[in-house]
Short mmCIF file of C-alpha atoms in Angstrom, two decimals:
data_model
loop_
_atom_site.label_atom_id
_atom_site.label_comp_id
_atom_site.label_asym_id
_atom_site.label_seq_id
_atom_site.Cartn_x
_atom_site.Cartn_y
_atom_site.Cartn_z
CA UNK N 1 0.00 0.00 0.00
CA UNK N 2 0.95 3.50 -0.99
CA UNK N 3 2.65 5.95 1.90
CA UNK N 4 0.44 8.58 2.22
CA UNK N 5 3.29 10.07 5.47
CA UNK N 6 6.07 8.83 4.33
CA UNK N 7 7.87 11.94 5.12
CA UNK N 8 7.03 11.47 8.87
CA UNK N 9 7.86 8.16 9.87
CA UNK N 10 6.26 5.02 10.69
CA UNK N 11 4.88 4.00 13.75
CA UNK N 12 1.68 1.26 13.99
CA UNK N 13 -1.20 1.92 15.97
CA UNK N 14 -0.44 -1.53 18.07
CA UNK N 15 3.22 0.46 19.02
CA UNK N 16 1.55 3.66 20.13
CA UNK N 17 -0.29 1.65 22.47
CA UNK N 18 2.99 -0.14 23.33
CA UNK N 19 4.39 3.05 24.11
CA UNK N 20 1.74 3.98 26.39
CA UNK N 21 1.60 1.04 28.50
CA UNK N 22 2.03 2.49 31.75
CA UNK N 23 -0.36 5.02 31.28
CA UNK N 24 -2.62 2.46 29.80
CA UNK N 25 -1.80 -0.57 32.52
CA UNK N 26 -3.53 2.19 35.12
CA UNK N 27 -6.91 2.23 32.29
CA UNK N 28 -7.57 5.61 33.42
CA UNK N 29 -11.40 6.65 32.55
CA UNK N 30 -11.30 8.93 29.66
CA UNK N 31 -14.19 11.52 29.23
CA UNK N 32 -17.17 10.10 28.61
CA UNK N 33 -16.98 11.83 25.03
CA UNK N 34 -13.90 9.83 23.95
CA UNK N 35 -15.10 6.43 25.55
CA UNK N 36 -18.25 6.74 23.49
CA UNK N 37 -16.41 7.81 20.28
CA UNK N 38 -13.62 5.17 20.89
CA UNK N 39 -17.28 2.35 21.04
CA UNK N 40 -17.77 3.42 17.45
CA UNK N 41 -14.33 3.20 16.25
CA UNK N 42 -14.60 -0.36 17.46
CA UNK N 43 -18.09 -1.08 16.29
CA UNK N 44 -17.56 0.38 12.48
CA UNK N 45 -14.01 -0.14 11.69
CA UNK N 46 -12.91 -3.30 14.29
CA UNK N 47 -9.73 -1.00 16.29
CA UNK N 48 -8.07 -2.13 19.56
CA UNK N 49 -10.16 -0.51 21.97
CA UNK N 50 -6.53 -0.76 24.07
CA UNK N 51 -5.10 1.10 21.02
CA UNK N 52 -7.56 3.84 20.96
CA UNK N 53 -7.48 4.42 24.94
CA UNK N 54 -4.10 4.47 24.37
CA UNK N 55 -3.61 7.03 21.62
CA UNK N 56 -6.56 9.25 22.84
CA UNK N 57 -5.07 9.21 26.07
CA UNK N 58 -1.83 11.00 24.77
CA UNK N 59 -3.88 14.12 22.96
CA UNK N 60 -3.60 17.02 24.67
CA UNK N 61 -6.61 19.53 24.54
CA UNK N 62 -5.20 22.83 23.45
CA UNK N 63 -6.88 26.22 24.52
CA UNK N 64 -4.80 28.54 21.70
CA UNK N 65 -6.59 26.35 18.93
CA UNK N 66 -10.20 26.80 20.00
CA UNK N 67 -8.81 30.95 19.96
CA UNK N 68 -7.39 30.08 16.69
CA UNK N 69 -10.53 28.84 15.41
CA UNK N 70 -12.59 31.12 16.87
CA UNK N 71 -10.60 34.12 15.03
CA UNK N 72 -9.83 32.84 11.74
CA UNK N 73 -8.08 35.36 9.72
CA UNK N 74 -10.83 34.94 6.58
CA UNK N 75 -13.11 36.98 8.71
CA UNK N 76 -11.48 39.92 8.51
CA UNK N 77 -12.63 42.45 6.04
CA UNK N 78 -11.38 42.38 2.79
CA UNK N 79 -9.25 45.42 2.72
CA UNK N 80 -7.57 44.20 5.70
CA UNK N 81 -7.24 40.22 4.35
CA UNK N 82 -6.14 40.76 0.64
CA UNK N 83 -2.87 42.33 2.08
CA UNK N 84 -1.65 39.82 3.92
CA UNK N 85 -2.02 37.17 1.13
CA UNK N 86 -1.73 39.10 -2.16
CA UNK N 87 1.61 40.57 -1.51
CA UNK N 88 4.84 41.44 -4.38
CA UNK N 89 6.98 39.30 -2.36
CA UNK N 90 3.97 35.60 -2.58
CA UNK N 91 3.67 37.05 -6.12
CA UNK N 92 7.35 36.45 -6.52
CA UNK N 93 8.00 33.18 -4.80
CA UNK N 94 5.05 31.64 -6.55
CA UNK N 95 7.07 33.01 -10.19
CA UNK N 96 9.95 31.11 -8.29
CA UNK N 97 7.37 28.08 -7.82
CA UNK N 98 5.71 27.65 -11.23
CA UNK N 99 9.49 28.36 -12.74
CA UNK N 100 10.97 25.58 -10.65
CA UNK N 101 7.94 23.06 -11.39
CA UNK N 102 6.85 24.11 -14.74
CA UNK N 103 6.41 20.97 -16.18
CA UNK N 104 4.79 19.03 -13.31
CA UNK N 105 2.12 21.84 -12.91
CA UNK N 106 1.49 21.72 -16.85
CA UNK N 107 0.96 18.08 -16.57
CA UNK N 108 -1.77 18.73 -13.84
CA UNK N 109 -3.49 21.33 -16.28
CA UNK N 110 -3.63 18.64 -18.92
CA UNK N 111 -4.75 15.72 -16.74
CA UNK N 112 -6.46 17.54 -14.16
CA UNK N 113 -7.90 21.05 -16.26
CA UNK N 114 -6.62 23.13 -13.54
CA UNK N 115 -4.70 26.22 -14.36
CA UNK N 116 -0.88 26.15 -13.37
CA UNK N 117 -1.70 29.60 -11.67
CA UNK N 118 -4.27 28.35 -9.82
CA UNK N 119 -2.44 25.78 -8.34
CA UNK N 120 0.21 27.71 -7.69
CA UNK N 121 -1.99 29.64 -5.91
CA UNK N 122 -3.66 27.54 -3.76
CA UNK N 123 -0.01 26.13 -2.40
CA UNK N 124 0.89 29.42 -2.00
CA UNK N 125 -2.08 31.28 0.34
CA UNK N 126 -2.07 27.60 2.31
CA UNK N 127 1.70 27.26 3.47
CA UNK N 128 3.33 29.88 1.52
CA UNK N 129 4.74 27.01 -0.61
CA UNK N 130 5.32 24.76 1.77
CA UNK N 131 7.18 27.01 3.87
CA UNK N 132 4.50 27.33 6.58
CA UNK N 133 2.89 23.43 7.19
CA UNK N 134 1.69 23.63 10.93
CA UNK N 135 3.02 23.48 14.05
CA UNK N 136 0.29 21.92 15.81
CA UNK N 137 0.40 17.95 16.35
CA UNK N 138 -2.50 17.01 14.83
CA UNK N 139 -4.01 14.61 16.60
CA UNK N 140 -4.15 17.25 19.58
CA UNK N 141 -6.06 19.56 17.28
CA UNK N 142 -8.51 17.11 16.11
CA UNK N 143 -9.20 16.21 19.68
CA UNK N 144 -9.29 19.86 20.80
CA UNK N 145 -12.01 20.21 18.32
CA UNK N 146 -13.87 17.31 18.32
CA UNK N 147 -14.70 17.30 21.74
CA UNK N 148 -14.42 21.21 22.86
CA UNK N 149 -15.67 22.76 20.07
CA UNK N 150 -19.38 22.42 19.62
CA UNK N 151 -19.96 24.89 16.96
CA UNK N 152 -17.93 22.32 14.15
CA UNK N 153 -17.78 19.07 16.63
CA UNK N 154 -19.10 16.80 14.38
CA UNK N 155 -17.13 18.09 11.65
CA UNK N 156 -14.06 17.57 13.54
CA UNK N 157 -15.00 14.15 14.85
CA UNK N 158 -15.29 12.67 11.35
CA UNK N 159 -12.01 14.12 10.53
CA UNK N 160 -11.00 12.58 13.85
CA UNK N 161 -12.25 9.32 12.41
CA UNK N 162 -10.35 9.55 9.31
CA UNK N 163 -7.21 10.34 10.57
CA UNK N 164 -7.18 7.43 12.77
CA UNK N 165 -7.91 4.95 9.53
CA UNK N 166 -5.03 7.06 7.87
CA UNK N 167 -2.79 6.28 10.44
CA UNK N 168 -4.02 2.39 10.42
CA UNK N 169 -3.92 2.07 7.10
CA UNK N 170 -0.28 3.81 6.37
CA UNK N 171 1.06 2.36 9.82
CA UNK N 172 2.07 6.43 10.39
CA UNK N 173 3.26 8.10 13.82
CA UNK N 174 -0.10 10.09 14.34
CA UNK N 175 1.73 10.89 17.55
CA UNK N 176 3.83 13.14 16.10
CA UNK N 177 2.42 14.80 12.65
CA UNK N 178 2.41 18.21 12.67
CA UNK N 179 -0.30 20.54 10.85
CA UNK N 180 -2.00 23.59 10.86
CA UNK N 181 -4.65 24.55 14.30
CA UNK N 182 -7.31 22.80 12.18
CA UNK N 183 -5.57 19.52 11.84
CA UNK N 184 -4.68 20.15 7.91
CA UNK N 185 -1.71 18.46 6.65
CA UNK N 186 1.39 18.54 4.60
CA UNK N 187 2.38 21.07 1.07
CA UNK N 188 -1.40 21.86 0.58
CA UNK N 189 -3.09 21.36 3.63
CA UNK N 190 -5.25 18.48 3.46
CA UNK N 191 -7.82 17.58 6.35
CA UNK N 192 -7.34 13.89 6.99
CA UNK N 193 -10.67 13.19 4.90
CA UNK N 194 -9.32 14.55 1.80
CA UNK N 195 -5.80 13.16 2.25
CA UNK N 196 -7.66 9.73 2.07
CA UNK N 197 -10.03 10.88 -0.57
CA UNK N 198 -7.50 13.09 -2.89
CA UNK N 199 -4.01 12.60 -2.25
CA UNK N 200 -2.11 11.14 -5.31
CA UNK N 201 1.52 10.01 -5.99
CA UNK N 202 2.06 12.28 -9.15
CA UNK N 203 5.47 11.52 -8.89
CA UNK N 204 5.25 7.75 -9.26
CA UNK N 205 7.60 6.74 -6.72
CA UNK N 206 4.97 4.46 -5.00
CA UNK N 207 4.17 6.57 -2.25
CA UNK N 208 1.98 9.76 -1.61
CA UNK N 209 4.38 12.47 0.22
CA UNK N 210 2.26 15.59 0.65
CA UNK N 211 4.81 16.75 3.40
CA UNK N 212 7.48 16.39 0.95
CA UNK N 213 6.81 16.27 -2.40
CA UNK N 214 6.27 19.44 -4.35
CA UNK N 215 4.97 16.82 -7.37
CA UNK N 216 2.68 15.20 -5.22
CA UNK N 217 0.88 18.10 -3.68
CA UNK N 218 0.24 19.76 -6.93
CA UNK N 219 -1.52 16.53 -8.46
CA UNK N 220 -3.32 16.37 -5.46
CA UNK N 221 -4.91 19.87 -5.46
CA UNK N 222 -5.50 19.41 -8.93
CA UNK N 223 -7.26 16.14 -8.49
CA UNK N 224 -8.93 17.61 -4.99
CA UNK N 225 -10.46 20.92 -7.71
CA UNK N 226 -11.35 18.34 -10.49
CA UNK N 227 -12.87 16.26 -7.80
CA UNK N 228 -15.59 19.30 -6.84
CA UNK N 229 -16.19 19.65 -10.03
CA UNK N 230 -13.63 22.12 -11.98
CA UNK N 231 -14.42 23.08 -15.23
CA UNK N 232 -11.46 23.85 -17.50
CA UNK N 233 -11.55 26.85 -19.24
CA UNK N 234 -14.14 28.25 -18.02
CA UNK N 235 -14.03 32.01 -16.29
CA UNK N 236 -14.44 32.04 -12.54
CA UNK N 237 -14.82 35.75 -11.73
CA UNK N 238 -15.62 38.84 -12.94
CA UNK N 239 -16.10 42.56 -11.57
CA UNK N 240 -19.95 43.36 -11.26
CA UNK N 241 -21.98 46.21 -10.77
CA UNK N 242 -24.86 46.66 -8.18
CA UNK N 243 -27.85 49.38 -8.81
CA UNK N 244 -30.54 49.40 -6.19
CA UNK N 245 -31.41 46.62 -3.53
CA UNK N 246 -32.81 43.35 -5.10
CA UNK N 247 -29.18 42.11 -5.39
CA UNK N 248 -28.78 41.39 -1.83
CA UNK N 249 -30.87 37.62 -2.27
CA UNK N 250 -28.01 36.86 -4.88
CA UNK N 251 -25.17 37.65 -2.45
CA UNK N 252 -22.75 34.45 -2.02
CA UNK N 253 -24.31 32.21 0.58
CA UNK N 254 -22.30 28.59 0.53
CA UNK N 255 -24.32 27.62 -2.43
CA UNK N 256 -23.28 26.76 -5.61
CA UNK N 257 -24.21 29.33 -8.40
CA UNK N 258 -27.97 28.93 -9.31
CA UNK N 259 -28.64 32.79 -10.66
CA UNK N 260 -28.70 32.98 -14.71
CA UNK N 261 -26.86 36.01 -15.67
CA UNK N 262 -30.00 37.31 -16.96
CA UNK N 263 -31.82 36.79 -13.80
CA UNK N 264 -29.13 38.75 -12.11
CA UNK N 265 -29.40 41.70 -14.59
CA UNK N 266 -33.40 41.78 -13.55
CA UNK N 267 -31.90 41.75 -9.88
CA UNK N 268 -30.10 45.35 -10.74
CA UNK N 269 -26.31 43.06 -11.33
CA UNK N 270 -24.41 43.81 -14.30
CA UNK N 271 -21.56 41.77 -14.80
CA UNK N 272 -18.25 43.70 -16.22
CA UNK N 273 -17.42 41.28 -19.20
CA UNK N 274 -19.26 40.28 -22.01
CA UNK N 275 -21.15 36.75 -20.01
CA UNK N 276 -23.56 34.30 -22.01
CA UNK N 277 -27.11 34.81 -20.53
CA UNK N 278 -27.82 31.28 -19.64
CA UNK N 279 -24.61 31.11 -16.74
CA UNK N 280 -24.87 30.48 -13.88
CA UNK N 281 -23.48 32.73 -11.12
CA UNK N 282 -23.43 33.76 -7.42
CA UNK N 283 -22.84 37.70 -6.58
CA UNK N 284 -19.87 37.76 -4.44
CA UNK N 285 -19.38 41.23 -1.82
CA UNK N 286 -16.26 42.06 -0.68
CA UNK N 287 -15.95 44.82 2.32
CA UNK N 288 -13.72 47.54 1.41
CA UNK N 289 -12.70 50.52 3.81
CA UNK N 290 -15.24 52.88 1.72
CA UNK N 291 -18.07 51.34 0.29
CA UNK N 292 -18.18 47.34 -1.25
CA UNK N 293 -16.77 45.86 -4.28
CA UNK N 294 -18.81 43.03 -6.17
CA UNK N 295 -17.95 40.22 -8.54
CA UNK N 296 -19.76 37.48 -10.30
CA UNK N 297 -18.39 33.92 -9.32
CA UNK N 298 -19.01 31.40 -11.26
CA UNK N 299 -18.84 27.59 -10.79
CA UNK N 300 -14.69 27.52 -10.63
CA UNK N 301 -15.07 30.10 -8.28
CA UNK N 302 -17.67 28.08 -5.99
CA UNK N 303 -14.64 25.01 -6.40
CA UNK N 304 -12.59 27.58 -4.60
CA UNK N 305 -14.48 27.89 -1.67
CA UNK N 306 -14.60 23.92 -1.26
CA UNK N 307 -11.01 24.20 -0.09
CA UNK N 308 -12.01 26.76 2.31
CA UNK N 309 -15.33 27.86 2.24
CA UNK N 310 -14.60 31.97 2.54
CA UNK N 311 -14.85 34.65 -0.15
CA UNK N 312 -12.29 36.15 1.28
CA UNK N 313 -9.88 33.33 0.39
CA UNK N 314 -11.24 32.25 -2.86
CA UNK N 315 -11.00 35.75 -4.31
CA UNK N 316 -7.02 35.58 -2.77
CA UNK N 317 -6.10 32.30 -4.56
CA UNK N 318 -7.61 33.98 -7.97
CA UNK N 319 -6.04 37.35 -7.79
CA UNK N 320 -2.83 36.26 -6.31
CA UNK N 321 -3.09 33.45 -9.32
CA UNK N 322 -3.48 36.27 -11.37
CA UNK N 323 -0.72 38.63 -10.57
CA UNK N 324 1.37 35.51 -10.71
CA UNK N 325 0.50 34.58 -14.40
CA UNK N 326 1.16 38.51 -15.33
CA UNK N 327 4.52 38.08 -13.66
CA UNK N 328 5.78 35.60 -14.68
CA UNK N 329 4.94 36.44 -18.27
CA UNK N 330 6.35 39.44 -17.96
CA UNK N 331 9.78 38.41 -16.98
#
């Protein structure tokens, strides 16, 4: 079976437990929360109830994530967000990226339909190119918000679940991964459910190395963006105007596009490009220090937000994507 940690070592789930056994031999009672989730683990996928007591025992609940989480930095207003992602000196390490893997991302545009600037993109607002992975252990963040944070606990508690099978299933030391306050791993920041769902070894070295591997990462947000339902060559934004009020039940909501252009236009939207009628879009409001600024999204634009569901960071990954492209060309 593939490696889908390679770059973090191996450990089994049986030897976690094994490395526990004194806090195990004492079977101290877990919360009641963990005992019950560690009965389904056991009930749907046959683990060690041992092995869970023993893993679960060693997460650590940690307060700065739940303030992490409760802050994210999409909520800030656009003026104040677009800055600290869209910046000359991203825009110049993601020339340096694309330049460096130029042929890898143009394979994932032919296989995949993703644009290389895209892609580049996305790698760059999630670790600054792998720069910035995470310095949370992950298991401790899944924990933390599977069983402390109500708002997403369910959320969290089926990414719980699948980073547990990861770890089973790749025999990998999910005592010691490191990720981002949300439990998102490796190059691109995958949650454990896409990892399992997504990853691929793009580099064909029989393994999948997201932690590591440049290649691997970038076939794997291509396949993750095909796998929502990318469309290539198709536009995903464009600048819109408002006039009166009856645009505000087209503003982006979480749902994929489902206003005709035309519909929009009877709505008081006029998109700034030449659109087909019959397309489908979503009107998309960004706060600015005076006044708003509006776009139309499209369906690649809606793909966007399946990676992270804000506005705020879908309209990042397409304009830094864009200043990229006019970069690099320009060189």
């Amino acid at each position: 079976m593939r490696s889908l940690f390679y770059a973090f070592g191996f450990l089994t789930l049986a030897g976690c437990a094994a490395g526990t056994t004194g806090a195990t031999a004492a079977a101290p009672q877990l919360r009641p929360e963990y005992e019950s989730f560690i009965g389904e683990m056991v009930e749907r996928h046959g683990f060690s109830q041992a092995e869970l007591k023993g893993i679960l025992g060693r997460a650590q609940f940690q307060p700065k994530i739940i303030d992490a989480i409760s802050r994210p930095a999409t909520s800030k207003p656009w003026y104040e967000f677009r800055p600290l992602l869209v910046t000359p000196q991203r825009v110049a390490d993601g020339v340096v990226f694309w330049n460096s893997h130029a042929s890898t991302l143009e394979r994932a545009r032919r296989e995949f339909g993703v644009p290389e600037e895209i892609i580049t993109a996305v790698i760059g607002v999630e670790t600054n190119y792998g720069v910035q992975t995470g310095r949370h252990l992950v298991l401790d963040a899944l924990t933390t918000l599977a069983f402390d944070y109500p708002k997403r606990a369910p959320f969290f508690r089926e990414e719980l679940e699948h980073y547990l099978l990861l770890g089973r299933e790749q025999r990998a030391d999910i005592l010691g991964i490191k990720g981002s306050y949300a439990g998102a791993i490796g190059i691109p920041q995958f949650m454990p459910s896409s990892y399992r769902r997504y990853a691929v070894d793009f580099d064909s070295d029989g393994k999948v190395d997201l932690a590591g591997s440049a290649v691997d990462a970038i076939g794997s947000v291509a396949n993750y963006l095909k796998g929502y339902g990318w469309e290539a060559e198709q536009t995903i934004a464009v600048p819109a105007l408002v006039n009166g009020g009856n645009y505000a039940e087209a503003i982006y909501a979480g749902e994929r596009p489902r206003y005709t252009v035309e519909k929009l236009r009877q709505l008081g939207v006029a998109p700034g490009a030449d659109i087909a009628r019959d397309r489908h879009a979503t009107l998309i409001e960004l706060e600015n220090k005076v006044g708003n600024e509006h776009w139309l999204g499209f369906n690649n634009f809606y793909v966007i937000t399946r990676y992270n569901r804000s506005v705020n960071y879908a309209m990042s990954v397409l304009q830094l994507a864009e200043e990229i492209r006019a970069a690099r060309n320009s060189n």
